[in-house]
Amino acid sequence: MTPYEAELVVDALHPEADGVLVLTLRRPLGGELPHWEPGAHIDVVLAPGLERQYSLCGDPADRGAWRVAVLREPAGRGGSEHVHRRMAVGDRVAVRGPRNHFALLPAPRYLFVAGGIGITPILPMLAAADTAGARWSLLYGGRTRASMAFTGELGAYGDRVRIAPQDETGPLDLDGVLGTREPGTLVYCCGPGPLLDAMEERCAGLPEGTLHVERFRPGAQERNGQAEFEVVLERSGRTLTVPAGVSVLDTVRAAGVEVLFSCTEGTCGTCETDVVDGTPDHRDSVLTDEERAAGGTMLICVSRSLGRCLVLDL
């Protein structure tokens, strides 16, 4: 399916917390935007060569607007600084998506854990779980209360939400919330890498499919070397050599093959490509363990091959 691509206008822009700016995007002449589900994100082209991914954190039922929140990261790669220092109401940005690699699966009970700006994909999940009649709770941590976005909106949920600023309560009590988890509870977590690593470590012994995470930065992945291999592009019949230290994405683009891509870090899912034959060496932070085991797709910006050849649907 061809992803939605359009130029949208910044209809509103306001600070939500210390260092967090919320943008509302609409079509310039009005009209509906594509439907999305909780956990989805969009690619936003902030300027030529400056493209970033942001989780949709508004109401999926509002087809007229998309809402995203951007954390200012002065030591980052420039995307958040552009939004915070240069973006204004009325600006137009190219947008692609939405995509969803963090979908909310049906369950009778949920435990949500968010750290900092990781609250953004979780926020619409809470509303969806509530509407479905599921039992749920949220543990939400941040550096300070003032730095934590959407605490006002979360107040409507009462004691199902625990706000835990580190300067007030110390580190998040992950063992405590996981220890009281009832059987059949799905766990959804988004936030900084150390939080996700800690959750994965603590949930390692739980039934497969219990923990679901989304990373804004690449996680640590096992590497099986950087050996040269071949890719066969099934649609054109071309065979290309992927040198050691060069990605599949860069190899196919250098050969003149047009491929959608964005983050080049294996976190956004834009370059996900179907695998016709061969065994990928998955190095992304997007696919689930089940998807990796199936081997039907791979993120060609970071993943490689476990064998001498891969056949791709390109």
PDB file of C-alpha atoms in Angstrom:
ATOM      1  CA  MET A   1       0.000   0.000   0.000  1.00  0.00           C
ATOM      2  CA  THR A   2       1.375   3.417  -0.983  1.00  0.00           C
ATOM      3  CA  PRO A   3       1.873   5.512   2.168  1.00  0.00           C
ATOM      4  CA  TYR A   4       0.015   8.777   2.506  1.00  0.00           C
ATOM      5  CA  GLU A   5       2.180  11.767   1.601  1.00  0.00           C
ATOM      6  CA  ALA A   6       1.030  15.365   1.831  1.00  0.00           C
ATOM      7  CA  GLU A   7       1.993  18.886   2.752  1.00  0.00           C
ATOM      8  CA  LEU A   8       0.337  19.884   6.020  1.00  0.00           C
ATOM      9  CA  VAL A   9       0.189  23.216   7.806  1.00  0.00           C
ATOM     10  CA  VAL A  10       1.102  23.909  11.425  1.00  0.00           C
ATOM     11  CA  ASP A  11      -2.295  25.009  12.718  1.00  0.00           C
ATOM     12  CA  ALA A  12      -1.309  25.419  16.378  1.00  0.00           C
ATOM     13  CA  LEU A  13       1.876  25.317  18.407  1.00  0.00           C
ATOM     14  CA  HIS A  14       2.167  25.616  22.190  1.00  0.00           C
ATOM     15  CA  PRO A  15       4.438  24.580  25.072  1.00  0.00           C
ATOM     16  CA  GLU A  16       3.106  21.599  27.002  1.00  0.00           C
ATOM     17  CA  ALA A  17       5.923  21.191  29.561  1.00  0.00           C
ATOM     18  CA  ASP A  18       9.490  22.366  30.102  1.00  0.00           C
ATOM     19  CA  GLY A  19      11.215  21.569  26.809  1.00  0.00           C
ATOM     20  CA  VAL A  20       8.145  20.016  25.170  1.00  0.00           C
ATOM     21  CA  LEU A  21       6.315  21.692  22.292  1.00  0.00           C
ATOM     22  CA  VAL A  22       3.002  20.419  20.894  1.00  0.00           C
ATOM     23  CA  LEU A  23       2.167  20.859  17.187  1.00  0.00           C
ATOM     24  CA  THR A  24      -1.231  20.447  15.584  1.00  0.00           C
ATOM     25  CA  LEU A  25      -1.087  19.674  11.853  1.00  0.00           C
ATOM     26  CA  ARG A  26      -3.948  20.035   9.365  1.00  0.00           C
ATOM     27  CA  ARG A  27      -4.464  19.996   5.610  1.00  0.00           C
ATOM     28  CA  PRO A  28      -4.053  23.545   4.237  1.00  0.00           C
ATOM     29  CA  LEU A  29      -7.592  23.629   2.817  1.00  0.00           C
ATOM     30  CA  GLY A  30      -9.137  21.440   5.492  1.00  0.00           C
ATOM     31  CA  GLY A  31     -10.448  17.932   5.005  1.00  0.00           C
ATOM     32  CA  GLU A  32      -9.838  14.521   6.499  1.00  0.00           C
ATOM     33  CA  LEU A  33      -6.497  12.914   7.241  1.00  0.00           C
ATOM     34  CA  PRO A  34      -5.939   9.147   7.097  1.00  0.00           C
ATOM     35  CA  HIS A  35      -7.184   7.027   9.987  1.00  0.00           C
ATOM     36  CA  TRP A  36      -4.615   5.905  12.550  1.00  0.00           C
ATOM     37  CA  GLU A  37      -4.494   3.633  15.586  1.00  0.00           C
ATOM     38  CA  PRO A  38      -2.782   4.243  18.954  1.00  0.00           C
ATOM     39  CA  GLY A  39       0.963   3.668  18.694  1.00  0.00           C
ATOM     40  CA  ALA A  40       1.277   5.132  15.186  1.00  0.00           C
ATOM     41  CA  HIS A  41       3.899   7.663  14.140  1.00  0.00           C
ATOM     42  CA  ILE A  42       4.435   9.938  11.158  1.00  0.00           C
ATOM     43  CA  ASP A  43       7.529  11.075   9.260  1.00  0.00           C
ATOM     44  CA  VAL A  44       7.857  14.865   9.188  1.00  0.00           C
ATOM     45  CA  VAL A  45      10.221  16.662   6.805  1.00  0.00           C
ATOM     46  CA  LEU A  46      11.212  19.708   8.842  1.00  0.00           C
ATOM     47  CA  ALA A  47      13.618  21.063   6.226  1.00  0.00           C
ATOM     48  CA  PRO A  48      15.558  19.653   3.268  1.00  0.00           C
ATOM     49  CA  GLY A  49      17.582  16.739   4.593  1.00  0.00           C
ATOM     50  CA  LEU A  50      16.014  17.033   8.056  1.00  0.00           C
ATOM     51  CA  GLU A  51      13.358  14.362   8.584  1.00  0.00           C
ATOM     52  CA  ARG A  52      12.135  13.050  11.930  1.00  0.00           C
ATOM     53  CA  GLN A  53       9.518  10.643  13.285  1.00  0.00           C
ATOM     54  CA  TYR A  54       6.945  11.681  15.891  1.00  0.00           C
ATOM     55  CA  SER A  55       4.266   9.618  17.616  1.00  0.00           C
ATOM     56  CA  LEU A  56       0.684  10.739  17.100  1.00  0.00           C
ATOM     57  CA  CYS A  57      -0.689  11.672  20.507  1.00  0.00           C
ATOM     58  CA  GLY A  58      -4.095  13.151  19.737  1.00  0.00           C
ATOM     59  CA  ASP A  59      -7.505  11.569  19.260  1.00  0.00           C
ATOM     60  CA  PRO A  60      -7.718   9.008  16.416  1.00  0.00           C
ATOM     61  CA  ALA A  61     -11.388   9.953  15.992  1.00  0.00           C
ATOM     62  CA  ASP A  62     -10.376  13.521  15.039  1.00  0.00           C
ATOM     63  CA  ARG A  63      -9.789  13.070  11.301  1.00  0.00           C
ATOM     64  CA  GLY A  64      -9.165  16.772  10.805  1.00  0.00           C
ATOM     65  CA  ALA A  65      -5.918  17.106  12.754  1.00  0.00           C
ATOM     66  CA  TRP A  66      -2.793  15.261  13.820  1.00  0.00           C
ATOM     67  CA  ARG A  67      -1.068  16.166  17.100  1.00  0.00           C
ATOM     68  CA  VAL A  68       2.579  15.482  17.931  1.00  0.00           C
ATOM     69  CA  ALA A  69       4.831  16.553  20.797  1.00  0.00           C
ATOM     70  CA  VAL A  70       8.520  17.356  20.357  1.00  0.00           C
ATOM     71  CA  LEU A  71      11.090  17.241  23.155  1.00  0.00           C
ATOM     72  CA  ARG A  72      13.887  19.773  22.788  1.00  0.00           C
ATOM     73  CA  GLU A  73      17.251  18.005  22.751  1.00  0.00           C
ATOM     74  CA  PRO A  74      20.064  20.571  22.450  1.00  0.00           C
ATOM     75  CA  ALA A  75      22.633  17.781  22.071  1.00  0.00           C
ATOM     76  CA  GLY A  76      20.559  15.970  19.437  1.00  0.00           C
ATOM     77  CA  ARG A  77      20.895  15.935  15.659  1.00  0.00           C
ATOM     78  CA  GLY A  78      19.067  19.196  15.006  1.00  0.00           C
ATOM     79  CA  GLY A  79      15.462  18.164  14.463  1.00  0.00           C
ATOM     80  CA  SER A  80      14.081  19.226  17.828  1.00  0.00           C
ATOM     81  CA  GLU A  81      16.077  22.465  17.787  1.00  0.00           C
ATOM     82  CA  HIS A  82      14.536  23.305  14.419  1.00  0.00           C
ATOM     83  CA  VAL A  83      11.036  22.751  15.778  1.00  0.00           C
ATOM     84  CA  HIS A  84      11.598  24.732  18.959  1.00  0.00           C
ATOM     85  CA  ARG A  85      13.554  27.639  17.484  1.00  0.00           C
ATOM     86  CA  ARG A  86      12.255  28.044  13.947  1.00  0.00           C
ATOM     87  CA  MET A  87       8.825  26.522  13.510  1.00  0.00           C
ATOM     88  CA  ALA A  88       5.779  28.793  13.627  1.00  0.00           C
ATOM     89  CA  VAL A  89       2.040  28.622  13.076  1.00  0.00           C
ATOM     90  CA  GLY A  90       1.344  28.680   9.341  1.00  0.00           C
ATOM     91  CA  ASP A  91       4.512  26.815   8.373  1.00  0.00           C
ATOM     92  CA  ARG A  92       4.055  23.929   5.961  1.00  0.00           C
ATOM     93  CA  VAL A  93       5.771  20.574   6.317  1.00  0.00           C
ATOM     94  CA  ALA A  94       5.819  17.438   4.209  1.00  0.00           C
ATOM     95  CA  VAL A  95       4.407  14.464   6.081  1.00  0.00           C
ATOM     96  CA  ARG A  96       4.396  10.739   5.324  1.00  0.00           C
ATOM     97  CA  GLY A  97       2.564   7.951   7.136  1.00  0.00           C
ATOM     98  CA  PRO A  98       1.129   7.026   9.510  1.00  0.00           C
ATOM     99  CA  ARG A  99       2.925   3.765  10.339  1.00  0.00           C
ATOM    100  CA  ASN A 100       2.439   1.590  13.372  1.00  0.00           C
ATOM    101  CA  HIS A 101       4.958  -0.851  14.822  1.00  0.00           C
ATOM    102  CA  PHE A 102       3.657  -0.362  18.376  1.00  0.00           C
ATOM    103  CA  ALA A 103       0.023  -1.379  17.991  1.00  0.00           C
ATOM    104  CA  LEU A 104      -2.211  -1.895  21.024  1.00  0.00           C
ATOM    105  CA  LEU A 105      -3.334  -5.519  21.021  1.00  0.00           C
ATOM    106  CA  PRO A 106      -6.662  -6.539  22.607  1.00  0.00           C
ATOM    107  CA  ALA A 107      -6.317  -7.603  26.240  1.00  0.00           C
ATOM    108  CA  PRO A 108      -8.412  -7.558  29.426  1.00  0.00           C
ATOM    109  CA  ARG A 109      -5.651  -5.785  31.376  1.00  0.00           C
ATOM    110  CA  TYR A 110      -2.741  -3.486  30.575  1.00  0.00           C
ATOM    111  CA  LEU A 111       0.233  -2.060  32.415  1.00  0.00           C
ATOM    112  CA  PHE A 112       1.626   1.064  30.755  1.00  0.00           C
ATOM    113  CA  VAL A 113       5.065   2.440  31.656  1.00  0.00           C
ATOM    114  CA  ALA A 114       6.243   5.719  30.144  1.00  0.00           C
ATOM    115  CA  GLY A 115       9.397   7.748  30.605  1.00  0.00           C
ATOM    116  CA  GLY A 116       9.575  11.394  29.552  1.00  0.00           C
ATOM    117  CA  ILE A 117       8.456  12.035  25.974  1.00  0.00           C
ATOM    118  CA  GLY A 118       7.648   8.310  25.785  1.00  0.00           C
ATOM    119  CA  ILE A 119       4.197   9.272  27.047  1.00  0.00           C
ATOM    120  CA  THR A 120       3.235  10.359  23.512  1.00  0.00           C
ATOM    121  CA  PRO A 121       2.343   6.971  21.975  1.00  0.00           C
ATOM    122  CA  ILE A 122       0.943   5.782  25.309  1.00  0.00           C
ATOM    123  CA  LEU A 123      -1.559   8.641  25.668  1.00  0.00           C
ATOM    124  CA  PRO A 124      -4.022   7.493  22.958  1.00  0.00           C
ATOM    125  CA  MET A 125      -3.592   3.909  24.157  1.00  0.00           C
ATOM    126  CA  LEU A 126      -5.070   4.851  27.516  1.00  0.00           C
ATOM    127  CA  ALA A 127      -8.184   6.260  25.876  1.00  0.00           C
ATOM    128  CA  ALA A 128      -8.522   3.163  23.678  1.00  0.00           C
ATOM    129  CA  ALA A 129      -8.127   0.802  26.647  1.00  0.00           C
ATOM    130  CA  ASP A 130     -10.666   2.836  28.576  1.00  0.00           C
ATOM    131  CA  THR A 131     -13.175   2.724  25.726  1.00  0.00           C
ATOM    132  CA  ALA A 132     -12.702  -1.033  25.404  1.00  0.00           C
ATOM    133  CA  GLY A 133     -13.492  -1.508  29.092  1.00  0.00           C
ATOM    134  CA  ALA A 134     -10.076  -2.966  29.902  1.00  0.00           C
ATOM    135  CA  ARG A 135      -8.458  -2.615  33.295  1.00  0.00           C
ATOM    136  CA  TRP A 136      -5.243  -0.645  33.133  1.00  0.00           C
ATOM    137  CA  SER A 137      -2.714   1.416  35.063  1.00  0.00           C
ATOM    138  CA  LEU A 138       0.065   3.798  34.055  1.00  0.00           C
ATOM    139  CA  LEU A 139       3.406   4.469  35.719  1.00  0.00           C
ATOM    140  CA  TYR A 140       4.806   7.696  34.252  1.00  0.00           C
ATOM    141  CA  GLY A 141       8.272   8.937  35.145  1.00  0.00           C
ATOM    142  CA  GLY A 142      10.314  12.000  34.282  1.00  0.00           C
ATOM    143  CA  ARG A 143      13.118  14.160  35.591  1.00  0.00           C
ATOM    144  CA  THR A 144      10.805  16.727  37.186  1.00  0.00           C
ATOM    145  CA  ARG A 145       7.061  17.247  37.305  1.00  0.00           C
ATOM    146  CA  ALA A 146       7.415  20.410  35.225  1.00  0.00           C
ATOM    147  CA  SER A 147       9.175  18.476  32.447  1.00  0.00           C
ATOM    148  CA  MET A 148       6.432  15.842  32.132  1.00  0.00           C
ATOM    149  CA  ALA A 149       3.959  16.479  29.316  1.00  0.00           C
ATOM    150  CA  PHE A 150       0.192  15.919  29.415  1.00  0.00           C
ATOM    151  CA  THR A 151      -0.085  15.541  33.198  1.00  0.00           C
ATOM    152  CA  GLY A 152      -3.199  17.733  33.040  1.00  0.00           C
ATOM    153  CA  GLU A 153      -4.932  15.375  30.611  1.00  0.00           C
ATOM    154  CA  LEU A 154      -3.839  12.358  32.618  1.00  0.00           C
ATOM    155  CA  GLY A 155      -5.460  13.785  35.739  1.00  0.00           C
ATOM    156  CA  ALA A 156      -8.855  12.796  34.341  1.00  0.00           C
ATOM    157  CA  TYR A 157      -7.968   9.126  34.922  1.00  0.00           C
ATOM    158  CA  GLY A 158      -7.569   9.477  38.681  1.00  0.00           C
ATOM    159  CA  ASP A 159      -5.574   6.927  40.636  1.00  0.00           C
ATOM    160  CA  ARG A 160      -5.053   4.651  37.638  1.00  0.00           C
ATOM    161  CA  VAL A 161      -2.195   7.014  36.733  1.00  0.00           C
ATOM    162  CA  ARG A 162       0.865   7.338  38.940  1.00  0.00           C
ATOM    163  CA  ILE A 163       3.011  10.389  38.186  1.00  0.00           C
ATOM    164  CA  ALA A 164       6.535   9.735  39.481  1.00  0.00           C
ATOM    165  CA  PRO A 165       9.030  12.602  38.952  1.00  0.00           C
ATOM    166  CA  GLN A 166      12.523  11.378  39.772  1.00  0.00           C
ATOM    167  CA  ASP A 167      13.360  14.413  41.923  1.00  0.00           C
ATOM    168  CA  GLU A 168      10.332  13.629  44.116  1.00  0.00           C
ATOM    169  CA  THR A 169      10.056   9.839  44.191  1.00  0.00           C
ATOM    170  CA  GLY A 170      13.418   8.533  42.972  1.00  0.00           C
ATOM    171  CA  PRO A 171      13.819   5.929  40.209  1.00  0.00           C
ATOM    172  CA  LEU A 172      10.703   4.218  38.853  1.00  0.00           C
ATOM    173  CA  ASP A 173       9.655   1.184  40.881  1.00  0.00           C
ATOM    174  CA  LEU A 174       9.621  -1.254  37.988  1.00  0.00           C
ATOM    175  CA  ASP A 175       9.923  -4.320  40.198  1.00  0.00           C
ATOM    176  CA  GLY A 176       6.949  -3.153  42.228  1.00  0.00           C
ATOM    177  CA  VAL A 177       4.565  -2.597  39.303  1.00  0.00           C
ATOM    178  CA  LEU A 178       5.655  -5.754  37.493  1.00  0.00           C
ATOM    179  CA  GLY A 179       5.432  -7.785  40.673  1.00  0.00           C
ATOM    180  CA  THR A 180       1.759  -6.953  41.104  1.00  0.00           C
ATOM    181  CA  ARG A 181       0.888  -7.650  37.463  1.00  0.00           C
ATOM    182  CA  GLU A 182      -1.999 -10.076  37.059  1.00  0.00           C
ATOM    183  CA  PRO A 183      -1.730 -12.960  34.563  1.00  0.00           C
ATOM    184  CA  GLY A 184      -2.865 -11.939  31.094  1.00  0.00           C
ATOM    185  CA  THR A 185      -1.748  -8.326  31.509  1.00  0.00           C
ATOM    186  CA  LEU A 186       0.022  -6.873  28.480  1.00  0.00           C
ATOM    187  CA  VAL A 187       2.851  -4.450  29.246  1.00  0.00           C
ATOM    188  CA  TYR A 188       3.499  -1.438  27.006  1.00  0.00           C
ATOM    189  CA  CYS A 189       6.553   0.735  27.562  1.00  0.00           C
ATOM    190  CA  CYS A 190       8.088   3.710  25.761  1.00  0.00           C
ATOM    191  CA  GLY A 191      10.827   6.054  26.859  1.00  0.00           C
ATOM    192  CA  PRO A 192      14.610   6.428  26.984  1.00  0.00           C
ATOM    193  CA  GLY A 193      16.845   3.488  26.203  1.00  0.00           C
ATOM    194  CA  PRO A 194      17.878   2.651  29.798  1.00  0.00           C
ATOM    195  CA  LEU A 195      14.214   2.367  30.825  1.00  0.00           C
ATOM    196  CA  LEU A 196      13.446   0.013  27.937  1.00  0.00           C
ATOM    197  CA  ASP A 197      16.556  -2.055  28.632  1.00  0.00           C
ATOM    198  CA  ALA A 198      15.517  -2.375  32.288  1.00  0.00           C
ATOM    199  CA  MET A 199      11.993  -3.411  31.321  1.00  0.00           C
ATOM    200  CA  GLU A 200      13.245  -6.002  28.839  1.00  0.00           C
ATOM    201  CA  GLU A 201      15.583  -7.441  31.455  1.00  0.00           C
ATOM    202  CA  ARG A 202      12.826  -7.713  34.059  1.00  0.00           C
ATOM    203  CA  CYS A 203      10.277  -9.145  31.619  1.00  0.00           C
ATOM    204  CA  ALA A 204      12.616 -11.734  30.105  1.00  0.00           C
ATOM    205  CA  GLY A 205      10.959 -14.539  32.057  1.00  0.00           C
ATOM    206  CA  LEU A 206       7.377 -13.552  31.272  1.00  0.00           C
ATOM    207  CA  PRO A 207       5.306 -15.286  28.589  1.00  0.00           C
ATOM    208  CA  GLU A 208       6.282 -14.359  25.034  1.00  0.00           C
ATOM    209  CA  GLY A 209       4.366 -11.359  23.747  1.00  0.00           C
ATOM    210  CA  THR A 210       3.782  -9.853  27.189  1.00  0.00           C
ATOM    211  CA  LEU A 211       6.114  -6.855  26.784  1.00  0.00           C
ATOM    212  CA  HIS A 212       5.796  -4.363  23.932  1.00  0.00           C
ATOM    213  CA  VAL A 213       8.274  -1.491  23.599  1.00  0.00           C
ATOM    214  CA  GLU A 214       8.984   1.346  21.205  1.00  0.00           C
ATOM    215  CA  ARG A 215      12.396   2.953  20.960  1.00  0.00           C
ATOM    216  CA  PHE A 216      13.217   6.476  19.836  1.00  0.00           C
ATOM    217  CA  ARG A 217      16.884   5.495  19.584  1.00  0.00           C
ATOM    218  CA  PRO A 218      18.475   2.238  18.394  1.00  0.00           C
ATOM    219  CA  GLY A 219      18.809  -0.472  21.014  1.00  0.00           C
ATOM    220  CA  ALA A 220      21.810  -2.696  21.493  1.00  0.00           C
ATOM    221  CA  GLN A 221      21.604  -5.536  18.972  1.00  0.00           C
ATOM    222  CA  GLU A 222      23.817  -8.555  18.575  1.00  0.00           C
ATOM    223  CA  ARG A 223      26.086  -8.311  15.572  1.00  0.00           C
ATOM    224  CA  ASN A 224      27.121 -11.239  13.406  1.00  0.00           C
ATOM    225  CA  GLY A 225      29.900  -9.468  11.574  1.00  0.00           C
ATOM    226  CA  GLN A 226      29.974  -7.213   8.525  1.00  0.00           C
ATOM    227  CA  ALA A 227      30.700  -9.775   5.824  1.00  0.00           C
ATOM    228  CA  GLU A 228      30.026  -9.002   2.177  1.00  0.00           C
ATOM    229  CA  PHE A 229      26.914 -10.631   0.667  1.00  0.00           C
ATOM    230  CA  GLU A 230      24.644 -10.387  -2.362  1.00  0.00           C
ATOM    231  CA  VAL A 231      21.081  -9.133  -2.746  1.00  0.00           C
ATOM    232  CA  VAL A 232      18.910 -10.148  -5.642  1.00  0.00           C
ATOM    233  CA  LEU A 233      16.248  -7.593  -6.559  1.00  0.00           C
ATOM    234  CA  GLU A 234      13.416  -9.875  -7.640  1.00  0.00           C
ATOM    235  CA  ARG A 235      11.385  -7.297  -9.567  1.00  0.00           C
ATOM    236  CA  SER A 236      14.270  -6.294 -11.809  1.00  0.00           C
ATOM    237  CA  GLY A 237      16.344  -9.445 -11.677  1.00  0.00           C
ATOM    238  CA  ARG A 238      19.437  -7.458 -10.725  1.00  0.00           C
ATOM    239  CA  THR A 239      22.076  -8.847  -8.369  1.00  0.00           C
ATOM    240  CA  LEU A 240      24.032  -6.403  -6.224  1.00  0.00           C
ATOM    241  CA  THR A 241      26.975  -6.916  -3.905  1.00  0.00           C
ATOM    242  CA  VAL A 242      26.620  -5.379  -0.436  1.00  0.00           C
ATOM    243  CA  PRO A 243      30.177  -4.637   0.738  1.00  0.00           C
ATOM    244  CA  ALA A 244      31.301  -4.988   4.334  1.00  0.00           C
ATOM    245  CA  GLY A 245      30.405  -1.856   6.250  1.00  0.00           C
ATOM    246  CA  VAL A 246      27.838  -0.680   3.661  1.00  0.00           C
ATOM    247  CA  SER A 247      24.099  -1.028   4.249  1.00  0.00           C
ATOM    248  CA  VAL A 248      21.639  -2.711   1.906  1.00  0.00           C
ATOM    249  CA  LEU A 249      19.824   0.616   1.682  1.00  0.00           C
ATOM    250  CA  ASP A 250      22.910   2.500   0.523  1.00  0.00           C
ATOM    251  CA  THR A 251      23.771  -0.279  -1.920  1.00  0.00           C
ATOM    252  CA  VAL A 252      20.397  -0.335  -3.662  1.00  0.00           C
ATOM    253  CA  ARG A 253      20.167   3.469  -3.745  1.00  0.00           C
ATOM    254  CA  ALA A 254      23.633   3.691  -5.281  1.00  0.00           C
ATOM    255  CA  ALA A 255      22.327   1.343  -7.994  1.00  0.00           C
ATOM    256  CA  GLY A 256      19.528   3.788  -8.770  1.00  0.00           C
ATOM    257  CA  VAL A 257      16.717   1.930  -7.003  1.00  0.00           C
ATOM    258  CA  GLU A 258      14.234   4.242  -5.323  1.00  0.00           C
ATOM    259  CA  VAL A 259      13.423   3.140  -1.775  1.00  0.00           C
ATOM    260  CA  LEU A 260      11.558   4.984   0.957  1.00  0.00           C
ATOM    261  CA  PHE A 261      13.725   5.597   4.017  1.00  0.00           C
ATOM    262  CA  SER A 262      14.033   8.040   6.882  1.00  0.00           C
ATOM    263  CA  CYS A 263      15.906   7.433  10.153  1.00  0.00           C
ATOM    264  CA  THR A 264      18.664   5.103   8.797  1.00  0.00           C
ATOM    265  CA  GLU A 265      18.943   3.748  12.359  1.00  0.00           C
ATOM    266  CA  GLY A 266      16.399   0.928  12.302  1.00  0.00           C
ATOM    267  CA  THR A 267      13.878   2.704  14.513  1.00  0.00           C
ATOM    268  CA  CYS A 268      11.175   4.143  12.232  1.00  0.00           C
ATOM    269  CA  GLY A 269      10.218   1.249   9.950  1.00  0.00           C
ATOM    270  CA  THR A 270      10.065   3.352   6.775  1.00  0.00           C
ATOM    271  CA  CYS A 271      12.464   1.138   4.806  1.00  0.00           C
ATOM    272  CA  GLU A 272      10.850  -2.182   5.790  1.00  0.00           C
ATOM    273  CA  THR A 273      11.171  -4.490   2.784  1.00  0.00           C
ATOM    274  CA  ASP A 274       9.718  -7.927   2.035  1.00  0.00           C
ATOM    275  CA  VAL A 275      12.206 -10.801   1.978  1.00  0.00           C
ATOM    276  CA  VAL A 276      11.503 -13.358  -0.771  1.00  0.00           C
ATOM    277  CA  ASP A 277      14.333 -15.745   0.100  1.00  0.00           C
ATOM    278  CA  GLY A 278      17.272 -15.907   2.476  1.00  0.00           C
ATOM    279  CA  THR A 279      17.736 -15.277   6.201  1.00  0.00           C
ATOM    280  CA  PRO A 280      18.073 -11.675   7.417  1.00  0.00           C
ATOM    281  CA  ASP A 281      20.418 -10.678  10.224  1.00  0.00           C
ATOM    282  CA  HIS A 282      17.974  -8.369  12.008  1.00  0.00           C
ATOM    283  CA  ARG A 283      19.594  -5.333  13.632  1.00  0.00           C
ATOM    284  CA  ASP A 284      16.589  -3.044  13.989  1.00  0.00           C
ATOM    285  CA  SER A 285      14.591  -1.845  16.993  1.00  0.00           C
ATOM    286  CA  VAL A 286      11.190  -2.186  15.299  1.00  0.00           C
ATOM    287  CA  LEU A 287      10.293  -5.778  14.464  1.00  0.00           C
ATOM    288  CA  THR A 288       8.969  -8.133  17.122  1.00  0.00           C
ATOM    289  CA  ASP A 289      10.693 -11.416  17.952  1.00  0.00           C
ATOM    290  CA  GLU A 290       7.933 -13.216  16.060  1.00  0.00           C
ATOM    291  CA  GLU A 291       8.417 -11.038  12.962  1.00  0.00           C
ATOM    292  CA  ARG A 292      12.168 -11.583  13.075  1.00  0.00           C
ATOM    293  CA  ALA A 293      11.764 -15.348  13.405  1.00  0.00           C
ATOM    294  CA  ALA A 294       9.362 -15.392  10.454  1.00  0.00           C
ATOM    295  CA  GLY A 295      11.953 -13.571   8.341  1.00  0.00           C
ATOM    296  CA  GLY A 296       9.352 -12.145   5.985  1.00  0.00           C
ATOM    297  CA  THR A 297      10.562  -8.563   6.179  1.00  0.00           C
ATOM    298  CA  MET A 298      13.668  -6.627   7.172  1.00  0.00           C
ATOM    299  CA  LEU A 299      14.761  -3.041   7.693  1.00  0.00           C
ATOM    300  CA  ILE A 300      17.367  -2.586   5.010  1.00  0.00           C
ATOM    301  CA  CYS A 301      18.954   0.501   6.580  1.00  0.00           C
ATOM    302  CA  VAL A 302      20.652  -1.568   9.307  1.00  0.00           C
ATOM    303  CA  SER A 303      19.948  -5.289   8.881  1.00  0.00           C
ATOM    304  CA  ARG A 304      22.169  -7.604   6.874  1.00  0.00           C
ATOM    305  CA  SER A 305      22.218 -11.265   5.824  1.00  0.00           C
ATOM    306  CA  LEU A 306      23.099 -14.423   7.733  1.00  0.00           C
ATOM    307  CA  GLY A 307      23.853 -16.167   4.451  1.00  0.00           C
ATOM    308  CA  ARG A 308      25.613 -15.358   1.209  1.00  0.00           C
ATOM    309  CA  CYS A 309      22.475 -14.078  -0.518  1.00  0.00           C
ATOM    310  CA  LEU A 310      19.127 -12.398   0.114  1.00  0.00           C
ATOM    311  CA  VAL A 311      16.304 -12.054  -2.397  1.00  0.00           C
ATOM    312  CA  LEU A 312      14.284  -8.896  -1.790  1.00  0.00           C
ATOM    313  CA  ASP A 313      10.997  -7.619  -3.202  1.00  0.00           C
ATOM    314  CA  LEU A 314      12.615  -4.641  -4.905  1.00  0.00           C
TER     315      LEU A 314
END
